[in-house]
Amino acid sequence: MPVVTIKVTREGTTPDRQSVTAEEKAALIKGVSELLLEVLHKPLDSTHVIIEEVDTENWGWGGLPALEYRKQRSQ
Amino acid sequence: MPVVTIKVTREGTTPDRQSVTAEEKAALIKGVSELLLEVLHKPLDSTHVIIEEVDTENWGWGGLPALEYRKQRSQ
Amino acid sequence: MPVVTIKVTREGTTPDRQSVTAEEKAALIKGVSELLLEVLHKPLDSTHVIIEEVDTENWGWGGLPALEYRKQRSQ
Amino acid sequence: MPVVTIKVTREGTTPDRQSVTAEEKAALIKGVSELLLEVLHKPLDSTHVIIEEVDTENWGWGGLPALEYRKQRSQ
Amino acid sequence: MPVVTIKVTREGTTPDRQSVTAEEKAALIKGVSELLLEVLHKPLDSTHVIIEEVDTENWGWGGLPALEYRKQRSQ
Amino acid sequence: MPVVTIKVTREGTTPDRQSVTAEEKAALIKGVSELLLEVLHKPLDSTHVIIEEVDTENWGWGGLPALEYRKQRSQ
């Protein structure tokens, strides 16, 4: 019965993408479900995975909106 | 002061709908708030209910995106 | 596949209790699951309900810890 | 490593706005991160803040959708 | 900057244990962090994983407290 | 109606403490509620703050339980 929530910023893994792709989401779901089966013996069909994409201006880190903080860090 | 969060997939209850309707949301809010009044004696105006609709590709079950898992199950 | 989280303060409904009883928890679980069946046609066995009890000093309301705020309000 | 989640209704602070502005979000992120530094000595770069805007019809209060409840209250 | 929350019932994987062990928790943390590195290229040190153990009487499934539902199902 | 959740590890701010103190919790509640009043004009009595303390072995960072990761980082 595990419930796993994955919060990530809404961004693509390559410059031409604006968000996580359906394939990447499916890989996250598969990977997390198999991990819970392996480590805690939870049957696949008892695990729920919820992916929440958060706009970058809604995610703060280092006291700043995430993109500004990353820019500052990389300088 | 209860805070209730209801996460559901963004789907309609009939084939012509793409999401939960405003009427259905109001019924969930009313039902949950009355339940907390009845069971735990929480005044209606102290209960907050937050409904989060999750795109079906962002919800995993059985190691798969939810729609794929349902299709597999119904076979 | 709904996932419902109910956050309440860890308190009893009568003066001699320190927390929500097992019977009250079962009533919340039953009530929420039946509501989702009724309103959104979600099968009972697809709904998960998680009750989180929060110590009163960890719950803030009105800018104060919840018990202090209630005391202030009732004066 | 604190993780702070701020859930608010998707509304503007002035009648001409439909949602929280980027400036207001940045002010929330800054304020919360500095508070955790001041009170718990958490370094700014270890705090994550996630702002979740919730459509008003998805937020219930007083047993009603939030806008209806506010209207009723103000009468 | 992903934040992953894993909610599971507070139970052991063998009859002599009452809860998830520190080793199992470490395996979940490692597995989830590596998955996010692999699928979304998130650096290990940007991922936070929070494991929340929930008492079995606080987890509802099938309209019943989880242990009762499991008993009913296995009959 | 904002709901703010603050997740922190269960640790003291001085070596002789095992957890966040009641005074620190009250300061967090006050600070967050005033911030929402200032930035979004939310009345103090409409804001709820929930502080969740998480055991250090249940918090992962950098692919490791948090205390191990911190030790590694400080070397």
Short mmCIF file of C-alpha atoms in Angstrom, two decimals:
data_model
loop_
_atom_site.label_atom_id
_atom_site.label_comp_id
_atom_site.label_asym_id
_atom_site.label_seq_id
_atom_site.Cartn_x
_atom_site.Cartn_y
_atom_site.Cartn_z
CA MET A 1 0.00 0.00 0.00
CA PRO A 2 2.89 2.41 -0.29
CA VAL A 3 2.14 5.84 -1.68
CA VAL A 4 5.14 7.58 -3.20
CA THR A 5 5.03 11.24 -4.21
CA ILE A 6 7.76 12.62 -6.48
CA LYS A 7 7.94 16.40 -6.70
CA VAL A 8 10.16 17.81 -9.44
CA THR A 9 10.39 21.09 -11.28
CA ARG A 10 8.53 21.17 -14.61
CA GLU A 11 11.55 21.08 -16.89
CA GLY A 12 12.81 18.92 -19.70
CA THR A 13 15.96 16.79 -19.59
CA THR A 14 17.05 18.26 -22.92
CA PRO A 15 16.93 21.92 -24.05
CA ASP A 16 14.09 21.29 -26.49
CA ARG A 17 11.71 19.97 -23.86
CA GLN A 18 9.53 21.92 -21.44
CA SER A 19 8.61 19.12 -19.10
CA VAL A 20 9.18 15.54 -18.06
CA THR A 21 8.18 13.17 -20.89
CA ALA A 22 5.64 10.37 -20.63
CA GLU A 23 8.49 7.87 -21.10
CA GLU A 24 10.46 9.37 -18.23
CA LYS A 25 7.38 9.32 -16.03
CA ALA A 26 6.80 5.66 -16.87
CA ALA A 27 10.45 4.91 -15.99
CA LEU A 28 10.09 6.64 -12.62
CA ILE A 29 6.89 4.72 -11.87
CA LYS A 30 8.46 1.39 -12.84
CA GLY A 31 11.68 2.05 -10.95
CA VAL A 32 10.06 3.15 -7.71
CA SER A 33 7.52 0.29 -7.74
CA GLU A 34 10.26 -2.30 -8.32
CA LEU A 35 12.38 -0.77 -5.56
CA LEU A 36 9.54 -1.17 -3.05
CA LEU A 37 9.02 -4.74 -4.19
CA GLU A 38 12.70 -5.53 -3.79
CA VAL A 39 13.38 -3.74 -0.49
CA LEU A 40 10.07 -4.07 1.39
CA HIS A 41 8.42 -6.94 -0.55
CA LYS A 42 5.45 -4.75 -1.49
CA PRO A 43 3.53 -6.27 -4.43
CA LEU A 44 3.66 -4.07 -7.54
CA ASP A 45 -0.10 -3.64 -7.58
CA SER A 46 -0.16 -2.23 -4.08
CA THR A 47 2.14 0.70 -4.83
CA HIS A 48 0.86 4.07 -6.02
CA VAL A 49 3.25 6.67 -7.44
CA ILE A 50 2.20 10.30 -7.93
CA ILE A 51 4.43 12.64 -9.92
CA GLU A 52 3.91 16.33 -9.22
CA GLU A 53 5.53 18.79 -11.61
CA VAL A 54 6.09 22.21 -10.07
CA ASP A 55 6.62 25.38 -12.13
CA THR A 56 10.15 26.66 -11.60
CA GLU A 57 8.92 29.98 -10.23
CA ASN A 58 6.99 28.05 -7.56
CA TRP A 59 10.10 26.22 -6.31
CA GLY A 60 12.48 28.01 -3.99
CA TRP A 61 16.02 27.05 -3.08
CA GLY A 62 18.73 29.02 -1.36
CA GLY A 63 16.20 31.74 -0.54
CA LEU A 64 15.53 32.38 -4.24
CA PRO A 65 13.35 31.04 -7.05
CA ALA A 66 15.14 27.88 -8.24
CA LEU A 67 16.32 29.19 -11.61
CA GLU A 68 17.86 32.32 -10.07
CA TYR A 69 19.60 30.25 -7.44
CA ARG A 70 21.05 27.90 -10.04
CA LYS A 71 22.28 30.83 -12.10
CA GLN A 72 23.93 32.36 -9.04
CA ARG A 73 25.53 29.06 -8.12
CA SER A 74 26.98 28.42 -11.55
CA GLN A 75 28.74 31.79 -11.61
CA MET B 1 -8.57 22.50 12.14
CA PRO B 2 -8.46 19.34 10.08
CA VAL B 3 -6.84 19.57 6.68
CA VAL B 4 -7.98 16.90 4.22
CA THR B 5 -6.24 16.36 0.89
CA ILE B 6 -7.98 14.28 -1.78
CA LYS B 7 -5.78 13.19 -4.68
CA VAL B 8 -7.59 11.72 -7.68
CA THR B 9 -6.78 11.26 -11.32
CA ARG B 10 -8.07 14.01 -13.60
CA GLU B 11 -10.87 12.06 -15.23
CA GLY B 12 -14.58 12.43 -15.68
CA THR B 13 -17.20 10.14 -14.20
CA THR B 14 -18.87 9.86 -17.60
CA PRO B 15 -17.21 9.36 -21.02
CA ASP B 16 -17.95 12.92 -22.13
CA ARG B 17 -16.10 14.54 -19.26
CA GLN B 18 -12.40 15.18 -18.92
CA SER B 19 -12.29 15.99 -15.23
CA VAL B 20 -14.15 16.07 -11.96
CA THR B 21 -17.05 18.56 -12.16
CA ALA B 22 -17.60 21.52 -9.85
CA GLU B 23 -20.71 19.76 -8.49
CA GLU B 24 -18.75 16.61 -7.69
CA LYS B 25 -16.05 18.68 -5.98
CA ALA B 26 -18.68 20.46 -3.89
CA ALA B 27 -20.16 17.07 -2.92
CA LEU B 28 -16.73 15.81 -1.81
CA ILE B 29 -16.11 18.97 0.24
CA LYS B 30 -19.52 18.76 1.89
CA GLY B 31 -19.26 15.04 2.58
CA VAL B 32 -15.79 15.14 4.10
CA SER B 33 -16.55 18.18 6.25
CA GLU B 34 -19.75 16.61 7.60
CA LEU B 35 -17.89 13.36 8.31
CA LEU B 36 -15.34 15.18 10.46
CA LEU B 37 -18.13 16.99 12.27
CA GLU B 38 -19.94 13.74 12.95
CA VAL B 39 -16.97 11.55 13.92
CA LEU B 40 -14.58 13.99 15.58
CA HIS B 41 -16.95 16.90 16.39
CA LYS B 42 -14.89 19.32 14.30
CA PRO B 43 -16.93 22.45 13.45
CA LEU B 44 -17.57 22.77 9.72
CA ASP B 45 -15.73 26.09 9.54
CA SER B 46 -12.55 24.60 10.94
CA THR B 47 -12.14 21.98 8.20
CA HIS B 48 -10.23 22.64 5.00
CA VAL B 49 -10.47 20.26 2.05
CA ILE B 50 -8.03 20.41 -0.86
CA ILE B 51 -8.75 18.43 -4.03
CA GLU B 52 -5.72 17.69 -6.20
CA GLU B 53 -6.38 16.37 -9.70
CA VAL B 54 -3.45 14.44 -11.12
CA ASP B 55 -2.97 13.81 -14.85
CA THR B 56 -3.32 10.10 -15.57
CA GLU B 57 0.21 9.86 -16.97
CA ASN B 58 1.50 11.23 -13.63
CA TRP B 59 -0.18 8.50 -11.59
CA GLY B 60 1.44 5.09 -11.38
CA TRP B 61 -0.09 1.86 -10.22
CA GLY B 62 1.12 -1.70 -10.57
CA GLY B 63 4.46 -0.40 -11.85
CA LEU B 64 2.76 1.26 -14.85
CA PRO B 65 1.04 4.52 -15.71
CA ALA B 66 -2.49 4.14 -14.34
CA LEU B 67 -4.32 3.84 -17.66
CA GLU B 68 -2.00 1.11 -18.91
CA TYR B 69 -2.36 -0.79 -15.68
CA ARG B 70 -6.16 -0.60 -15.84
CA LYS B 71 -6.13 -1.81 -19.44
CA GLN B 72 -3.89 -4.73 -18.49
CA ARG B 73 -6.08 -5.61 -15.53
CA SER B 74 -9.30 -5.62 -17.50
CA GLN B 75 -7.95 -8.10 -20.03
CA MET C 1 -6.93 5.09 -6.95
CA PRO C 2 -7.75 8.07 -4.77
CA VAL C 3 -5.38 8.83 -1.92
CA VAL C 4 -6.93 10.82 0.91
CA THR C 5 -4.83 12.31 3.70
CA ILE C 6 -6.57 13.53 6.85
CA LYS C 7 -4.46 15.69 9.14
CA VAL C 8 -5.91 16.34 12.60
CA THR C 9 -4.46 17.37 15.94
CA ARG C 10 -3.70 14.47 18.29
CA GLU C 11 -6.54 15.01 20.74
CA GLY C 12 -9.41 13.00 22.12
CA THR C 13 -13.08 13.77 21.50
CA THR C 14 -13.75 13.45 25.24
CA PRO C 15 -11.68 14.88 28.13
CA ASP C 16 -10.38 11.44 29.19
CA ARG C 17 -8.80 10.66 25.80
CA GLN C 18 -5.43 11.78 24.47
CA SER C 19 -5.95 10.89 20.82
CA VAL C 20 -8.34 9.75 18.14
CA THR C 21 -9.61 6.24 18.94
CA ALA C 22 -9.31 3.22 16.65
CA GLU C 23 -13.11 3.24 16.28
CA GLU C 24 -13.11 6.89 15.18
CA LYS C 25 -10.31 6.19 12.71
CA ALA C 26 -12.28 3.27 11.26
CA ALA C 27 -15.34 5.52 10.93
CA LEU C 28 -13.30 8.15 9.06
CA ILE C 29 -11.86 5.51 6.72
CA LYS C 30 -15.29 4.00 6.03
CA GLY C 31 -16.95 7.38 5.53
CA VAL C 32 -14.34 8.79 3.15
CA SER C 33 -14.15 5.61 1.09
CA GLU C 34 -17.95 5.44 0.71
CA LEU C 35 -18.06 9.13 -0.24
CA LEU C 36 -15.60 8.54 -3.09
CA LEU C 37 -17.61 5.54 -4.22
CA GLU C 38 -20.82 7.56 -4.20
CA VAL C 39 -19.56 10.80 -5.77
CA LEU C 40 -16.83 9.61 -8.15
CA HIS C 41 -17.73 5.89 -8.50
CA LYS C 42 -14.31 4.85 -7.17
CA PRO C 43 -14.38 1.19 -6.03
CA LEU C 44 -13.81 0.86 -2.27
CA ASP C 45 -10.68 -1.21 -2.79
CA SER C 46 -9.02 1.48 -4.89
CA THR C 47 -9.17 4.15 -2.18
CA HIS C 48 -6.40 4.66 0.37
CA VAL C 49 -6.93 6.83 3.44
CA ILE C 50 -4.03 8.01 5.59
CA ILE C 51 -4.74 9.63 8.95
CA GLU C 52 -1.95 11.82 10.30
CA GLU C 53 -2.21 12.92 13.92
CA VAL C 54 -0.22 16.06 14.66
CA ASP C 55 0.86 17.09 18.17
CA THR C 56 -0.95 20.26 19.20
CA GLU C 57 2.31 22.19 19.64
CA ASN C 58 3.16 21.35 16.01
CA TRP C 59 -0.06 22.87 14.67
CA GLY C 60 -0.30 26.62 14.28
CA TRP C 61 -3.40 28.70 13.74
CA GLY C 62 -3.92 32.43 13.99
CA GLY C 63 -0.16 32.89 14.28
CA LEU C 64 -0.06 30.84 17.50
CA PRO C 65 0.22 27.21 18.57
CA ALA C 66 -3.31 25.84 18.19
CA LEU C 67 -4.14 25.46 21.89
CA GLU C 68 -3.09 29.03 22.67
CA TYR C 69 -5.12 30.33 19.78
CA ARG C 70 -8.22 28.44 20.91
CA LYS C 71 -7.80 29.75 24.46
CA GLN C 72 -7.50 33.31 23.15
CA ARG C 73 -10.52 32.88 20.92
CA SER C 74 -12.75 31.55 23.68
CA GLN C 75 -12.05 34.51 25.96
CA MET D 1 17.20 20.21 4.62
CA PRO D 2 13.82 21.63 5.49
CA VAL D 3 11.08 21.25 2.91
CA VAL D 4 8.29 23.80 3.19
CA THR D 5 5.07 23.48 1.21
CA ILE D 6 2.78 26.50 0.94
CA LYS D 7 -0.71 25.78 -0.37
CA VAL D 8 -2.80 28.81 -1.30
CA THR D 9 -5.78 29.41 -3.53
CA ARG D 10 -4.94 30.60 -7.03
CA GLU D 11 -6.03 34.21 -6.64
CA GLY D 12 -4.50 37.61 -7.06
CA THR D 13 -3.91 40.09 -4.25
CA THR D 14 -5.57 42.81 -6.33
CA PRO D 15 -8.78 42.57 -8.40
CA ASP D 16 -6.89 42.69 -11.71
CA ARG D 17 -4.80 39.62 -10.98
CA GLN D 18 -5.74 35.98 -11.37
CA SER D 19 -2.91 34.44 -9.40
CA VAL D 20 0.03 35.00 -7.12
CA THR D 21 2.72 37.04 -8.93
CA ALA D 22 6.32 35.97 -9.44
CA GLU D 23 7.40 38.79 -7.11
CA GLU D 24 5.07 37.59 -4.35
CA LYS D 25 6.34 34.04 -4.79
CA ALA D 26 9.93 35.24 -4.52
CA ALA D 27 9.02 37.16 -1.34
CA LEU D 28 7.46 34.03 0.19
CA ILE D 29 10.53 31.94 -0.70
CA LYS D 30 12.91 34.54 0.74
CA GLY D 31 10.87 35.06 3.90
CA VAL D 32 10.43 31.38 4.72
CA SER D 33 14.07 30.54 4.03
CA GLU D 34 15.29 33.39 6.25
CA LEU D 35 12.90 32.35 9.00
CA LEU D 36 14.34 28.83 9.05
CA LEU D 37 17.86 30.27 9.12
CA GLU D 38 16.98 32.55 12.02
CA VAL D 39 14.93 30.12 14.14
CA LEU D 40 16.57 26.74 13.42
CA HIS D 41 19.93 27.85 11.98
CA LYS D 42 19.26 26.05 8.69
CA PRO D 43 21.58 27.35 5.94
CA LEU D 44 19.66 29.09 3.16
CA ASP D 45 20.87 26.61 0.56
CA SER D 46 19.47 23.65 2.46
CA THR D 47 15.87 24.89 2.45
CA HIS D 48 13.42 24.06 -0.32
CA VAL D 49 10.11 25.89 -0.63
CA ILE D 50 7.30 24.61 -2.85
CA ILE D 51 4.32 26.85 -3.57
CA GLU D 52 1.17 25.04 -4.67
CA GLU D 53 -1.64 27.15 -6.10
CA VAL D 54 -5.03 25.48 -5.82
CA ASP D 55 -8.03 26.47 -7.96
CA THR D 56 -10.71 28.01 -5.76
CA GLU D 57 -13.26 25.34 -6.72
CA ASN D 58 -10.80 22.70 -5.46
CA TRP D 59 -10.52 24.26 -2.02
CA GLY D 60 -13.25 23.63 0.52
CA TRP D 61 -13.90 25.49 3.73
CA GLY D 62 -16.91 25.46 6.01
CA GLY D 63 -18.32 22.53 4.05
CA LEU D 64 -18.48 24.62 0.86
CA PRO D 65 -16.22 25.59 -2.03
CA ALA D 66 -14.08 28.44 -0.66
CA LEU D 67 -15.62 31.28 -2.65
CA GLU D 68 -19.15 30.32 -1.65
CA TYR D 69 -18.14 30.08 1.97
CA ARG D 70 -16.52 33.51 1.90
CA LYS D 71 -19.60 35.01 0.28
CA GLN D 72 -21.82 33.45 2.94
CA ARG D 73 -19.54 34.66 5.72
CA SER D 74 -19.45 38.23 4.51
CA GLN D 75 -23.23 38.50 4.49
CA MET E 1 15.85 19.44 -6.35
CA PRO E 2 13.40 16.57 -6.32
CA VAL E 3 11.60 15.82 -3.09
CA VAL E 4 10.33 12.26 -2.80
CA THR E 5 7.97 11.19 -0.01
CA ILE E 6 7.48 7.48 0.64
CA LYS E 7 4.52 6.60 2.86
CA VAL E 8 4.39 3.02 4.10
CA THR E 9 2.71 1.26 6.99
CA ARG E 10 4.89 0.83 10.08
CA GLU E 11 5.50 -2.91 9.75
CA GLY E 12 8.49 -5.21 9.54
CA THR E 13 9.39 -7.31 6.51
CA THR E 14 9.80 -10.35 8.78
CA PRO E 15 7.50 -11.48 11.63
CA ASP E 16 10.01 -10.51 14.34
CA ARG E 17 10.19 -6.86 13.28
CA GLN E 18 7.81 -4.03 14.12
CA SER E 19 8.99 -1.51 11.59
CA VAL E 20 11.14 -0.80 8.56
CA THR E 21 14.84 -1.25 9.48
CA ALA E 22 17.54 1.41 9.10
CA GLU E 23 19.14 -0.76 6.39
CA GLU E 24 15.90 -0.95 4.42
CA LYS E 25 15.45 2.80 4.74
CA ALA E 26 18.98 3.39 3.47
CA ALA E 27 18.27 1.07 0.52
CA LEU E 28 15.11 3.02 -0.36
CA ILE E 29 16.98 6.34 -0.16
CA LYS E 30 19.82 5.05 -2.33
CA GLY E 31 17.50 3.44 -4.87
CA VAL E 32 15.22 6.44 -5.32
CA SER E 33 18.11 8.91 -5.56
CA GLU E 34 19.88 6.79 -8.18
CA LEU E 35 16.64 6.43 -10.15
CA LEU E 36 16.24 10.21 -10.35
CA LEU E 37 19.86 10.55 -11.42
CA GLU E 38 19.39 7.95 -14.13
CA VAL E 39 15.99 9.02 -15.49
CA LEU E 40 16.01 12.79 -15.00
CA HIS E 41 19.77 13.46 -14.55
CA LYS E 42 19.20 14.97 -11.11
CA PRO E 43 22.49 15.07 -9.15
CA LEU E 44 22.40 12.82 -6.07
CA ASP E 45 22.95 15.74 -3.73
CA SER E 46 19.92 17.59 -5.01
CA THR E 47 17.45 14.83 -4.13
CA HIS E 48 15.71 14.63 -0.76
CA VAL E 49 13.83 11.50 0.29
CA ILE E 50 11.44 11.48 3.24
CA ILE E 51 10.12 8.18 4.57
CA GLU E 52 6.90 8.40 6.56
CA GLU E 53 5.86 5.33 8.52
CA VAL E 54 2.14 5.23 9.25
CA ASP E 55 0.60 3.12 12.04
CA THR E 56 -1.54 0.37 10.52
CA GLU E 57 -4.68 1.62 12.27
CA ASN E 58 -4.13 5.01 10.58
CA TRP E 59 -4.08 3.51 7.08
CA GLY E 60 -7.34 2.67 5.41
CA TRP E 61 -7.88 0.50 2.36
CA GLY E 62 -11.05 -0.99 0.95
CA GLY E 63 -13.09 1.08 3.39
CA LEU E 64 -11.43 -0.64 6.37
CA PRO E 65 -8.31 -0.27 8.51
CA ALA E 66 -5.55 -1.89 6.44
CA LEU E 67 -5.00 -4.99 8.60
CA GLU E 68 -8.72 -5.84 8.60
CA TYR E 69 -8.92 -5.39 4.87
CA ARG E 70 -5.94 -7.68 4.32
CA LYS E 71 -7.45 -10.32 6.57
CA GLN E 72 -10.75 -10.13 4.68
CA ARG E 73 -8.97 -10.34 1.33
CA SER E 74 -6.93 -13.39 2.25
CA GLN E 75 -10.00 -15.37 3.27
CA MET F 1 -6.84 29.72 3.96
CA PRO F 2 -3.21 28.95 3.35
CA VAL F 3 -1.90 25.65 4.67
CA VAL F 4 1.85 25.57 5.25
CA THR F 5 3.70 22.35 6.02
CA ILE F 6 7.24 22.55 7.39
CA LYS F 7 9.19 19.29 7.32
CA VAL F 8 12.44 19.26 9.28
CA THR F 9 14.62 16.57 10.79
CA ARG F 10 13.95 15.87 14.47
CA GLU F 11 17.09 17.47 15.90
CA GLY F 12 17.90 20.15 18.42
CA THR F 13 19.54 23.48 17.62
CA THR F 14 22.03 22.90 20.46
CA PRO F 15 23.91 19.68 21.33
CA ASP F 16 21.84 19.06 24.48
CA ARG F 17 18.52 18.98 22.63
CA GLN F 18 16.93 16.09 20.75
CA SER F 19 14.26 18.02 18.91
CA VAL F 20 12.82 21.37 17.98
CA THR F 21 11.62 23.17 21.14
CA ALA F 22 8.11 24.48 21.72
CA GLU F 23 9.50 28.05 21.60
CA GLU F 24 11.12 27.43 18.22
CA LYS F 25 7.90 25.92 16.90
CA ALA F 26 5.93 28.95 18.09
CA ALA F 27 8.47 31.23 16.36
CA LEU F 28 8.08 29.32 13.09
CA ILE F 29 4.28 29.49 13.31
CA LYS F 30 4.34 33.22 14.07
CA GLY F 31 6.88 34.00 11.36
CA VAL F 32 5.16 32.07 8.59
CA SER F 33 1.70 33.42 9.45
CA GLU F 34 2.98 37.03 9.48
CA LEU F 35 4.76 36.46 6.17
CA LEU F 36 1.52 35.35 4.52
CA LEU F 37 -0.27 38.35 5.98
CA GLU F 38 2.40 40.70 4.68
CA VAL F 39 2.93 39.22 1.21
CA LEU F 40 -0.51 37.87 0.30
CA HIS F 41 -2.73 39.78 2.78
CA LYS F 42 -4.01 36.54 4.31
CA PRO F 43 -5.57 37.20 7.74
CA LEU F 44 -3.63 35.50 10.55
CA ASP F 45 -6.61 33.39 11.55
CA SER F 46 -6.95 31.89 8.09
CA THR F 47 -3.44 30.40 8.03
CA HIS F 48 -2.66 26.92 9.30
CA VAL F 49 0.92 25.80 9.88
CA ILE F 50 1.83 22.13 10.39
CA ILE F 51 5.32 21.21 11.56
CA GLU F 52 6.40 17.65 10.80
CA GLU F 53 9.53 16.40 12.51
CA VAL F 54 11.17 13.52 10.67
CA ASP F 55 13.63 11.09 12.30
CA THR F 56 17.08 11.55 10.80
CA GLU F 57 17.21 7.94 9.58
CA ASN F 58 13.98 8.60 7.62
CA TRP F 59 15.45 11.57 5.75
CA GLY F 60 17.69 10.92 2.77
CA TRP F 61 20.00 13.36 1.04
CA GLY F 62 22.76 12.74 -1.46
CA GLY F 63 21.66 9.12 -1.76
CA LEU F 64 22.36 8.50 1.93
CA PRO F 65 20.61 8.86 5.28
CA ALA F 66 21.00 12.54 6.16
CA LEU F 67 23.48 12.15 9.04
CA GLU F 68 25.82 10.00 6.94
CA TYR F 69 25.67 12.45 4.09
CA ARG F 70 26.48 15.38 6.36
CA LYS F 71 29.43 13.48 7.86
CA GLN F 72 30.73 12.71 4.38
CA ARG F 73 30.30 16.30 3.27
CA SER F 74 32.16 17.76 6.23
CA GLN F 75 35.22 15.59 5.61
#
